[in-house]
Tab-separated table of C-alpha atoms in Angstrom:
chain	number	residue	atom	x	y	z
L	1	UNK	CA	19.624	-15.871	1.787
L	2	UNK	CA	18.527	-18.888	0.162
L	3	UNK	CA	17.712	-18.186	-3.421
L	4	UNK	CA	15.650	-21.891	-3.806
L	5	UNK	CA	12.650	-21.748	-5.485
L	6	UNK	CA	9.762	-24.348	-3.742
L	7	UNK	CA	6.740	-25.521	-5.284
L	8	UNK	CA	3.300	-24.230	-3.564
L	9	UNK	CA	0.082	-25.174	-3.440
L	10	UNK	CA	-3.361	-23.535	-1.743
L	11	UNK	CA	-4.463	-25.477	1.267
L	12	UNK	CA	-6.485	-23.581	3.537
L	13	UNK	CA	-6.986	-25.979	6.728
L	14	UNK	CA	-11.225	-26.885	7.237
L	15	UNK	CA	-10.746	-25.422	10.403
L	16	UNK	CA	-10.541	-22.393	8.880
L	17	UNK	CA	-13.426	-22.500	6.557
L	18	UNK	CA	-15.195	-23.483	9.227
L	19	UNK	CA	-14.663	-20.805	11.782
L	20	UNK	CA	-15.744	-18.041	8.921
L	21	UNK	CA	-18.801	-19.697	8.226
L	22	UNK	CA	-19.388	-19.625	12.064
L	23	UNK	CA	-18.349	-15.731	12.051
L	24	UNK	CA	-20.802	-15.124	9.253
L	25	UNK	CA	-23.795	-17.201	11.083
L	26	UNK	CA	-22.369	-14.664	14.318
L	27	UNK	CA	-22.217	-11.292	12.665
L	28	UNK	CA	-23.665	-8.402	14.422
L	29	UNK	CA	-25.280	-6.421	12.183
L	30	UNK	CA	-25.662	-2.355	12.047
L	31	UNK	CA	-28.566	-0.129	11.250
L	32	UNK	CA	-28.505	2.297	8.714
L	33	UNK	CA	-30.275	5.006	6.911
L	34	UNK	CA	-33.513	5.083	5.253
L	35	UNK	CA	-33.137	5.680	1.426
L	36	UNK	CA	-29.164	6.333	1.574
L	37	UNK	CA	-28.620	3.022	-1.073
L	38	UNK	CA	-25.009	3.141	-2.166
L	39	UNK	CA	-24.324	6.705	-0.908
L	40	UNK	CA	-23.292	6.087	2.492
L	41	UNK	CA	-21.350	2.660	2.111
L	42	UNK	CA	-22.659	-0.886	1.103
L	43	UNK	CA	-26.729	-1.290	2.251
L	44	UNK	CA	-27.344	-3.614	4.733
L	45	UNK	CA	-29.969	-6.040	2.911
L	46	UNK	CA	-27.175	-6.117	0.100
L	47	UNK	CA	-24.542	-7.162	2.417
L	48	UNK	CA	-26.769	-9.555	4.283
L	49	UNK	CA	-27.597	-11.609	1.411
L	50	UNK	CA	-23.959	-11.500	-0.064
L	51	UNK	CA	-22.927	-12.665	3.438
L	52	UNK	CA	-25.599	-15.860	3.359
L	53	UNK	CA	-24.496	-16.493	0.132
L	54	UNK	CA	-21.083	-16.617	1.342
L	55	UNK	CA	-21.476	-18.764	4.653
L	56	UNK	CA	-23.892	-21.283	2.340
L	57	UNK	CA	-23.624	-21.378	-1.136
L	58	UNK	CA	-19.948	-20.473	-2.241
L	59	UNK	CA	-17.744	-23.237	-2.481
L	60	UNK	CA	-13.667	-22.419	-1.734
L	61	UNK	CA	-12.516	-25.895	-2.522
L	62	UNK	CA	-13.599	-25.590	-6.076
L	63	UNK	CA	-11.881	-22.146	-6.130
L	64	UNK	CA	-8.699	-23.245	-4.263
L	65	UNK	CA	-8.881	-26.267	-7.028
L	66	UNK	CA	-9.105	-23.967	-10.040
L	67	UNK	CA	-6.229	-21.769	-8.836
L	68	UNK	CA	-3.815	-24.743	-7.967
L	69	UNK	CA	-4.220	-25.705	-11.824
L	70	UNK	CA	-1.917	-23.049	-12.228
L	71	UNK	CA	1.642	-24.013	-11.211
L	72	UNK	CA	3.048	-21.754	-7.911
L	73	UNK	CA	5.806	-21.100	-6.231
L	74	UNK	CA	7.486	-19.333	-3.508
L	75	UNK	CA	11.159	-18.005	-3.083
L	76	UNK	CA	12.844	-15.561	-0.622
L	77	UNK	CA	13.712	-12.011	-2.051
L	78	UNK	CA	15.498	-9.350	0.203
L	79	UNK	CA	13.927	-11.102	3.397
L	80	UNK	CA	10.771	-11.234	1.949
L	81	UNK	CA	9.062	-15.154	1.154
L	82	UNK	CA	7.272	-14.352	-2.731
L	83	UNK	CA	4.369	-16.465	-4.059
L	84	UNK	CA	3.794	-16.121	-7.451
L	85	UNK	CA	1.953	-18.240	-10.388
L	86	UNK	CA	4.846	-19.474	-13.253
L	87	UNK	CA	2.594	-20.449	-16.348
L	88	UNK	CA	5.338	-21.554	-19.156
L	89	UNK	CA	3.238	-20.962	-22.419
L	90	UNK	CA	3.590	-24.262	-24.813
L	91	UNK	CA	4.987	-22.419	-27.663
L	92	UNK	CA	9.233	-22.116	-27.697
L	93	UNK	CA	8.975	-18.385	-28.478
L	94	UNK	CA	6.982	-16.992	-26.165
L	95	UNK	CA	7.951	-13.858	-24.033
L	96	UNK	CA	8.574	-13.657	-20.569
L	97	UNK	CA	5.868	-11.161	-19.243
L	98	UNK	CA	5.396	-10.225	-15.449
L	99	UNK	CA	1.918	-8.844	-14.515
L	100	UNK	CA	1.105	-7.282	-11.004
L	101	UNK	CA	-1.798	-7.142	-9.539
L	102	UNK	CA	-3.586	-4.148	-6.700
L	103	UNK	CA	-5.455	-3.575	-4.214
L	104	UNK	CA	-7.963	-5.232	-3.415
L	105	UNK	CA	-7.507	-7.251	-6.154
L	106	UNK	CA	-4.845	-10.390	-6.099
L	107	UNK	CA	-3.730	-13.311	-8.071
L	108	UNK	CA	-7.559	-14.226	-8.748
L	109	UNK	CA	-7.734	-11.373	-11.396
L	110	UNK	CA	-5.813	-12.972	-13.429
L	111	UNK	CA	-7.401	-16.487	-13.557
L	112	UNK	CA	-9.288	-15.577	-17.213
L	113	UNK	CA	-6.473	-14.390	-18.615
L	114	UNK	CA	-3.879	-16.647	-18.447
L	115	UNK	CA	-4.914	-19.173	-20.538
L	116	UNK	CA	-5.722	-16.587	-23.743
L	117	UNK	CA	-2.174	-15.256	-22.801
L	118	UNK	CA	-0.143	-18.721	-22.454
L	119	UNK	CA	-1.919	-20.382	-25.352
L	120	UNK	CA	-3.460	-18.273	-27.561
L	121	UNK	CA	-3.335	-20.909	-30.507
L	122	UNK	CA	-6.418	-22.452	-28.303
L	123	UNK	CA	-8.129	-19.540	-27.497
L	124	UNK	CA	-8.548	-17.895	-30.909
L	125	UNK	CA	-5.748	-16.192	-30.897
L	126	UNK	CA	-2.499	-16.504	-32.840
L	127	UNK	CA	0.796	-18.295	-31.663
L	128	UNK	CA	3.133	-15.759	-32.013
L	129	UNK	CA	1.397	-13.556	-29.548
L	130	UNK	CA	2.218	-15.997	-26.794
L	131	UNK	CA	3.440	-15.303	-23.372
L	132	UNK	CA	5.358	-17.012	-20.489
L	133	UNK	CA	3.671	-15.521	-17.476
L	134	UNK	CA	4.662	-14.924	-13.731
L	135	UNK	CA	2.093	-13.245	-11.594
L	136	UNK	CA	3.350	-12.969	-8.111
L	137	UNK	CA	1.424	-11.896	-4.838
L	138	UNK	CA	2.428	-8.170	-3.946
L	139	UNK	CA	4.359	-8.737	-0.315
L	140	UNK	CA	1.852	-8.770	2.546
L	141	UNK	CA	-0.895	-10.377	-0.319
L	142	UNK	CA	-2.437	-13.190	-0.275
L	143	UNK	CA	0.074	-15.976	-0.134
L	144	UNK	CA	3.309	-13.926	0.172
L	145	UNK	CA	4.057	-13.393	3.621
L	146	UNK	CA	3.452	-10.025	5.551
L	147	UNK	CA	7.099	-8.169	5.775
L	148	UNK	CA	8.670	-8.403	8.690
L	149	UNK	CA	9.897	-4.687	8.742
L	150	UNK	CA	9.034	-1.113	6.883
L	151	UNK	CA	10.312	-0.032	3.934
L	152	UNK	CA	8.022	-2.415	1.559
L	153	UNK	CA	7.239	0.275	-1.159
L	154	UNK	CA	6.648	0.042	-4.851
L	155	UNK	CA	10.213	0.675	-5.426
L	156	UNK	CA	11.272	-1.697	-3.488
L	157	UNK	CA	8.743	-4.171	-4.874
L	158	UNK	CA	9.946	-3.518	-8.394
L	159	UNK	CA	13.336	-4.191	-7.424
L	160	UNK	CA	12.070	-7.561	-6.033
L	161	UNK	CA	10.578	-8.679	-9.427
L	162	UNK	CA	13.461	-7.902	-11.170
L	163	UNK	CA	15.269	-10.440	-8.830
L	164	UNK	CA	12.726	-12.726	-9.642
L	165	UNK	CA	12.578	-12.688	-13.342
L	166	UNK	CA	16.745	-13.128	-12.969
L	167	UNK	CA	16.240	-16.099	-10.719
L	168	UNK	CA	14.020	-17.566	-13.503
L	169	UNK	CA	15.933	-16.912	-16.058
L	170	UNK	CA	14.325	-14.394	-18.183
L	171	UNK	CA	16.544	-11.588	-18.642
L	172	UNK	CA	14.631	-10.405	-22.064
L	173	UNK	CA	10.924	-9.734	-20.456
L	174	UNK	CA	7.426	-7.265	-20.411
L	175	UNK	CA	5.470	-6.089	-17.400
L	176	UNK	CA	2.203	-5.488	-17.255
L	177	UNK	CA	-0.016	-3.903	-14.463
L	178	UNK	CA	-3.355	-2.338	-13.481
L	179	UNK	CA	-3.858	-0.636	-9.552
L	180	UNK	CA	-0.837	-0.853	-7.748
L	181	UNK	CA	0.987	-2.680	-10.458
L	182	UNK	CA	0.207	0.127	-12.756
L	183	UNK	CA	3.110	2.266	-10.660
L	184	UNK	CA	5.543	-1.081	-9.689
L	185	UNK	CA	5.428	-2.008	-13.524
L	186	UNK	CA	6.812	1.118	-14.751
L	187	UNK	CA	9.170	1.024	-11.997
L	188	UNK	CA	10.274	-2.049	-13.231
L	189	UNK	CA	11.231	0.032	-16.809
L	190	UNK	CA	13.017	2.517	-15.066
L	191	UNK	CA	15.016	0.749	-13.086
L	192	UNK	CA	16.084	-2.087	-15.204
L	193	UNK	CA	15.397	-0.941	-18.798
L	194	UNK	CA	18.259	-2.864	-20.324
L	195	UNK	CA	15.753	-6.315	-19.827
L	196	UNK	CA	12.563	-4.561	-19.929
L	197	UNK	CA	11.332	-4.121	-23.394
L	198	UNK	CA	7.862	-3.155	-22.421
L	199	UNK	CA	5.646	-1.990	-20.103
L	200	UNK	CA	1.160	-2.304	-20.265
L	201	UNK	CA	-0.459	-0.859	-17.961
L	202	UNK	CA	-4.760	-0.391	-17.390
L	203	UNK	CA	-5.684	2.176	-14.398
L	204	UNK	CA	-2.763	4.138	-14.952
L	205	UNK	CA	-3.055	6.857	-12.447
L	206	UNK	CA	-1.883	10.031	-13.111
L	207	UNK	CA	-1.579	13.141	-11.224
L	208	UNK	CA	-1.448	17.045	-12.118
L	209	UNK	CA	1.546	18.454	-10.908
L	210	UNK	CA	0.043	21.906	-10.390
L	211	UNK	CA	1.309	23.326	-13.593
L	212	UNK	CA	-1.799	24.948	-16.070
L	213	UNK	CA	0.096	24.210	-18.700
L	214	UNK	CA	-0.398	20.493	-18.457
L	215	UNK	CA	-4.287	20.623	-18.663
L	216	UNK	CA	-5.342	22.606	-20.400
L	217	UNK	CA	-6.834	21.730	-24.253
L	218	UNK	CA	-8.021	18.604	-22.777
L	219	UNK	CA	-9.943	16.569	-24.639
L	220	UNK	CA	-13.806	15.696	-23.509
L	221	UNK	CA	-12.725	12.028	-22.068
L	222	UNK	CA	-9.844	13.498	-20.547
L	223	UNK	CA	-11.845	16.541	-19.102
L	224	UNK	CA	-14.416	13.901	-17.864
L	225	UNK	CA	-11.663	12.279	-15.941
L	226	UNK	CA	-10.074	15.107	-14.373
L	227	UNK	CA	-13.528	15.338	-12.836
L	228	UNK	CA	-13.664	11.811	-11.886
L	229	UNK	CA	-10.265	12.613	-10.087
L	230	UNK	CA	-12.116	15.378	-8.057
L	231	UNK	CA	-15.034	13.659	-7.551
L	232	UNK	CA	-12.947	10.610	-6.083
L	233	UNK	CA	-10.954	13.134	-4.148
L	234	UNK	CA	-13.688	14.281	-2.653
L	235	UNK	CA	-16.148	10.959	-2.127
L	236	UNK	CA	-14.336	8.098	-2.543
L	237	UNK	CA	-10.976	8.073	-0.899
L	238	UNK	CA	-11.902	7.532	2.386
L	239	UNK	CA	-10.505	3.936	2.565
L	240	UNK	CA	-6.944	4.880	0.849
L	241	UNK	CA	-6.195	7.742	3.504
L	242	UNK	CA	-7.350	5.233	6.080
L	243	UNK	CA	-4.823	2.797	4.968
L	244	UNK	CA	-2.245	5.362	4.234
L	245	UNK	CA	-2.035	6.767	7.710
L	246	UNK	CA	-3.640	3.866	10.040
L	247	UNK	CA	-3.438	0.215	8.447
L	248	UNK	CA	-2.731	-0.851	11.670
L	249	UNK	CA	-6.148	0.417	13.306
L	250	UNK	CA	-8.206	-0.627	10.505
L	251	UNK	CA	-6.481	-4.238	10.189
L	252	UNK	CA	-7.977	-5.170	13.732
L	253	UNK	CA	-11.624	-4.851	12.374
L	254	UNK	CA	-11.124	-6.186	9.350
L	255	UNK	CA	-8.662	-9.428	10.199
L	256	UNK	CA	-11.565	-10.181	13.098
L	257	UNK	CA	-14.884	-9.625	11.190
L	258	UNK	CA	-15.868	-11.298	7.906
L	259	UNK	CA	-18.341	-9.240	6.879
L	260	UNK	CA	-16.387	-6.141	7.735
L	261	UNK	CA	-13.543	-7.243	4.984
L	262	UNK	CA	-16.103	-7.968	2.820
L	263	UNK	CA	-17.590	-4.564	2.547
L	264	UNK	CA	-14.506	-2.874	2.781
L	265	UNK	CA	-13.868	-4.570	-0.744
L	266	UNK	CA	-17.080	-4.816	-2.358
L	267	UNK	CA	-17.134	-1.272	-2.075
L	268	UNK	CA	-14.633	-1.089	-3.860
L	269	UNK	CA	-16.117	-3.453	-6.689
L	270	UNK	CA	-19.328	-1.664	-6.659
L	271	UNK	CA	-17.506	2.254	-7.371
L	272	UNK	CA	-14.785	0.714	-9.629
L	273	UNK	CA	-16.524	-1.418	-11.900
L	274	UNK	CA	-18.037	-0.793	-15.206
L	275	UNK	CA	-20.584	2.022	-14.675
L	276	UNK	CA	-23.371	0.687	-16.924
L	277	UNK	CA	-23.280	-2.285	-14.220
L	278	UNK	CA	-25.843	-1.553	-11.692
L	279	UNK	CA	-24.206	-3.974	-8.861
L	280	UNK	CA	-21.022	-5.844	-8.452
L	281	UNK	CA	-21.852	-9.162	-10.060
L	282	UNK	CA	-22.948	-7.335	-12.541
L	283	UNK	CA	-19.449	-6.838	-13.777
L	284	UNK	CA	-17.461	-9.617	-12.162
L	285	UNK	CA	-19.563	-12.954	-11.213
L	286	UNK	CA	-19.870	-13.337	-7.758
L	287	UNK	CA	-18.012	-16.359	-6.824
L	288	UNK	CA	-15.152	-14.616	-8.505
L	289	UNK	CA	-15.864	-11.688	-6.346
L	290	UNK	CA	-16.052	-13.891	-3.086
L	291	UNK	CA	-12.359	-15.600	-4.511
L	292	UNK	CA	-10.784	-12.656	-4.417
L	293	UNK	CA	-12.439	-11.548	-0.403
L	294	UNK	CA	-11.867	-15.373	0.561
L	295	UNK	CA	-8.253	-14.887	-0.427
L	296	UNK	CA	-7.559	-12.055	2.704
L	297	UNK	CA	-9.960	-13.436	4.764
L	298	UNK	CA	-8.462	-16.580	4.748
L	299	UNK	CA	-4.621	-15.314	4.906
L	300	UNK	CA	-5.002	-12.514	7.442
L	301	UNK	CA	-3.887	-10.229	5.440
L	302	UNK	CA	-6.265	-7.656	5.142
L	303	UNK	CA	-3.848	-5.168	7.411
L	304	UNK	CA	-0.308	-6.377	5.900
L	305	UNK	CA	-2.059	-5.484	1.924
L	306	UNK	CA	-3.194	-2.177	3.640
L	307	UNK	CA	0.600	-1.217	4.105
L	308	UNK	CA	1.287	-0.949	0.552
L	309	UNK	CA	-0.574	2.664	0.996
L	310	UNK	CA	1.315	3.651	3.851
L	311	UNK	CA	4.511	2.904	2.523
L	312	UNK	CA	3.415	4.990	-0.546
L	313	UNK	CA	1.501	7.660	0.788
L	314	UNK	CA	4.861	9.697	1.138
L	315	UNK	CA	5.228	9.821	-2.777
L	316	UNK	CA	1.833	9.934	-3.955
L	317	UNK	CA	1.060	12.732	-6.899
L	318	UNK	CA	4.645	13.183	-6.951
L	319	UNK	CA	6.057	13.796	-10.455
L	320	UNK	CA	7.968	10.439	-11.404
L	321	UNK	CA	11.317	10.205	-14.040
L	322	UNK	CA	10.293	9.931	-17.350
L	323	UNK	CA	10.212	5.908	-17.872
L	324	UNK	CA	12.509	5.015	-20.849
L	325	UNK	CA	10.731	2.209	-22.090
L	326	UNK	CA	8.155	1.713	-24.578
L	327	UNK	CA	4.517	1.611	-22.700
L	328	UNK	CA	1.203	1.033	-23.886
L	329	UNK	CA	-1.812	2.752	-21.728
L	330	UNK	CA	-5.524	0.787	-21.456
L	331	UNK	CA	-8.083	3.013	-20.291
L	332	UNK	CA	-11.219	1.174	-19.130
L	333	UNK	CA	-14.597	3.607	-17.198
L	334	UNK	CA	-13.626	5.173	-14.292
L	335	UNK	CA	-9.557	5.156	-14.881
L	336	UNK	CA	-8.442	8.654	-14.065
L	337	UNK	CA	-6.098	8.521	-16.795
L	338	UNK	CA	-5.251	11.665	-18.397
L	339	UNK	CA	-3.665	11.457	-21.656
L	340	UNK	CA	-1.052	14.085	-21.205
L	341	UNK	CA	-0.202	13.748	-17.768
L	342	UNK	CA	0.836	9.808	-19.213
L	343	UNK	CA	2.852	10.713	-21.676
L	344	UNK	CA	4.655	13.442	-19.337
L	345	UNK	CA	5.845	10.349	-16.939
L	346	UNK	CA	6.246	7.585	-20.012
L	347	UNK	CA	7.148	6.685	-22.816
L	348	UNK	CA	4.058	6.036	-24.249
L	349	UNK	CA	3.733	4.404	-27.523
L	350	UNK	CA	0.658	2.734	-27.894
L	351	UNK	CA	-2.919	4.098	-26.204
L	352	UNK	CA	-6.111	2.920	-26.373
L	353	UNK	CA	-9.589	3.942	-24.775
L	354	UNK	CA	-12.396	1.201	-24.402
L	355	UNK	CA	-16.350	2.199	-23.718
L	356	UNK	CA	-16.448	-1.340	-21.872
L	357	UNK	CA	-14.969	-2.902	-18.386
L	358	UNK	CA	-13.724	-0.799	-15.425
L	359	UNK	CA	-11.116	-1.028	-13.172
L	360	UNK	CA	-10.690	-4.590	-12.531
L	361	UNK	CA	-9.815	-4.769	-16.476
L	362	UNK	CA	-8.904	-8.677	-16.239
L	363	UNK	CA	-11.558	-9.809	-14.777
L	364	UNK	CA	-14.689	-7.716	-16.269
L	365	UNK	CA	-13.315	-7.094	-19.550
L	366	UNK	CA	-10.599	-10.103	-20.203
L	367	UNK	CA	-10.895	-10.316	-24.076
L	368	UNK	CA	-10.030	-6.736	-24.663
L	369	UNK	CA	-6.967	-6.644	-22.203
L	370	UNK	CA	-5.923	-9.584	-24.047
L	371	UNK	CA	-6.018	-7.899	-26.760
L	372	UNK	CA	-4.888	-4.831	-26.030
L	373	UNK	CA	-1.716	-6.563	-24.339
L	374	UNK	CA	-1.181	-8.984	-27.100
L	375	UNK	CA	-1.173	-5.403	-29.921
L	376	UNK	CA	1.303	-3.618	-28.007
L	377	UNK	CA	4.005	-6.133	-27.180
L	378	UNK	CA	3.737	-7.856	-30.729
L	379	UNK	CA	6.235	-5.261	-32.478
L	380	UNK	CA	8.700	-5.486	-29.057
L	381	UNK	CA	9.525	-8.781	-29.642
């Protein structure tokens, strides 16, 4: 295995702009139900119109030129080709920090926050906060390549960064996550806590494990989010058992119809975002939004990101090792984060609650991550 690390850059061929813009101008549109709105899935005249805008008015070259302004790479780990963003901050004592992203998010969340963590100096922040940051592409994301056999679960994806942050020489380092990198960057603490000396997380999930005990003298935010966790349980999961039991069904639709990967994941940004916003770009802008859908559209990889569930449904709710390492806790709207259930799987040092952002903390509510990350790490250096 070779262990070479090769400069990358985005270049999606025009022949492949072209043929979604001539899938978009071909869609086949469904009815629906009189009055239903948001209750029944994304309405049609919503989808329609973020579909035109899509075919006609967003540009991907400007996109694809913002995120090759960010230096990339790609390297082979355990049989598996990694892409991944390397942004050396200019300051000499910056730390190493490795953030991972979810689904359906990918290395577009992090495009605001970058900068602020790289070079705070020149985004009103101070020096000595700064960070040398690797972001790569979970495997079967984006730009890293779909696996070419099972087996690609968090634990093995965690194992994979650690690799990575050896092959680039940072064997002092943070990780930060939100989504799926809110269970692979713990994972990274327990399994190699002698380099780790932190772990941030946002959209922590956490899990009872059937124990009273654990819940009860909640507090009112915490009660509120155990009934968020029913209430997703009950009305919003249906695309996470879908991908946990048949990605493979589910990637034919998707990898072969536009607008069908695009409301899988606006969905997604509609339920997840801020709840004072009333639609998606509301929260995030829209090109940002359309980024992010171009990025599995245009890669194919709408089934290959879908395996991350199924290769984790096995352990889901499962009561995890206490983590070792310090770890700070971010909870934007709509986390189901319950206070004591975190602290019974981590060691958690540093919490924080916020009244504004959601889910998709880095991209609707980038200052206060920032922040948030930049407080916690600061006495772990």
């Amino acid at each position: 295995m070779s262990e070479e690390i090769i400069p990358f850059q985005i270049d999606i061929p025009q022949d492949r702009l072209d043929d979604l813009r001539q899938r978009l101008a071909q869609t086949r549109w469904p009815d629906e139900l009189p009055g239903v709105a948001w209750e029944a899935g994304v309405p049609l005249d919503y989808l329609k119109d973020m579909a035109d805008y899509w075919r006609t008015g967003y540009d991907w070259r400007a996109h694809e030129a913002r995120l090759n302004e960010f230096p990339q790479f790609t390297t082979d780990i355990d049989g598996q080709n990694v892409h991944f963003l390397h942004v050396r901050s200019p300051e000499p004592g910056a730390l190493p920090l490795i953030i991972t992203h979810g689904w359906p998010g990918s290395i577009v969340e992090f495009m605001k926050i970058i900068g602020p963590l790289t070079d705070p100096g020149r985004h009103g922040g101070d020096p000595a906060d700064a960070f040398h940051v690797v972001a790569p592409s979970l495997p079967g994301f984006g730009f890293s390549s779909p696996p070419a056999a099972p087996g690609w679960d968090t634990s093995r994806v965690a194992r994979a960064w650690v690799e990575l942050m050896k092959r680039l020489g940072y064997h002092r380092y943070g990780a930060q996550g939100g989504d799926t990198g809110s269970i692979v960057s713990p994972e990274l603490g327990r399994i190699d806590p002698d380099h780790v000396i932190g772990v941030h997380v946002n959209n922590l999930g956490t899990f009872p494990s059937g124990d009273p005990a654990e819940l009860a003298g909640l507090t009112e935010a915490d009660q509120a989010r155990l009934e968020l966790m029913t209430t997703w349980g009950r009305d919003m999961s249906g695309y996470a058992i879908v991908q946990a039991t048949r990605p493979q069904t589910i990637s034919y639709a998707l990898t072969d119809s536009p607008v069908g990967q695009l409301a899988w994941i606006v969905e997604k940004f509609k339920e997840w975002t801020d709840p004072a916003a009333k639609l998606p770009e509301d929260a995030i802008d829209r090109d940002l939004i359309l980024t992010d859908v171009s990025v599995y559209w245009l890669t194919g990889t709408a089934g290959s990101a879908a395996r991350i569930y199924y290769e984790g449904a096995r352990t889901w709710g499962q009561v995890q090792t206490r983590s070792p390492v310090p770890t700070g806790v971010a909870v934007f709207p709509n986390d189901l984060t319950i206070r004591p259930l975190a602290e019974r799987d981590h060691n958690v040092v540093h919490w924080a609650e916020f009244s504004r952002g959601g889910h998709f903390a880095a991209m609707e509510a980038p200052d206060l991550l920032v922040d948030d990350m930049r407080e916690f790490f600061r006495p772990l250096r």
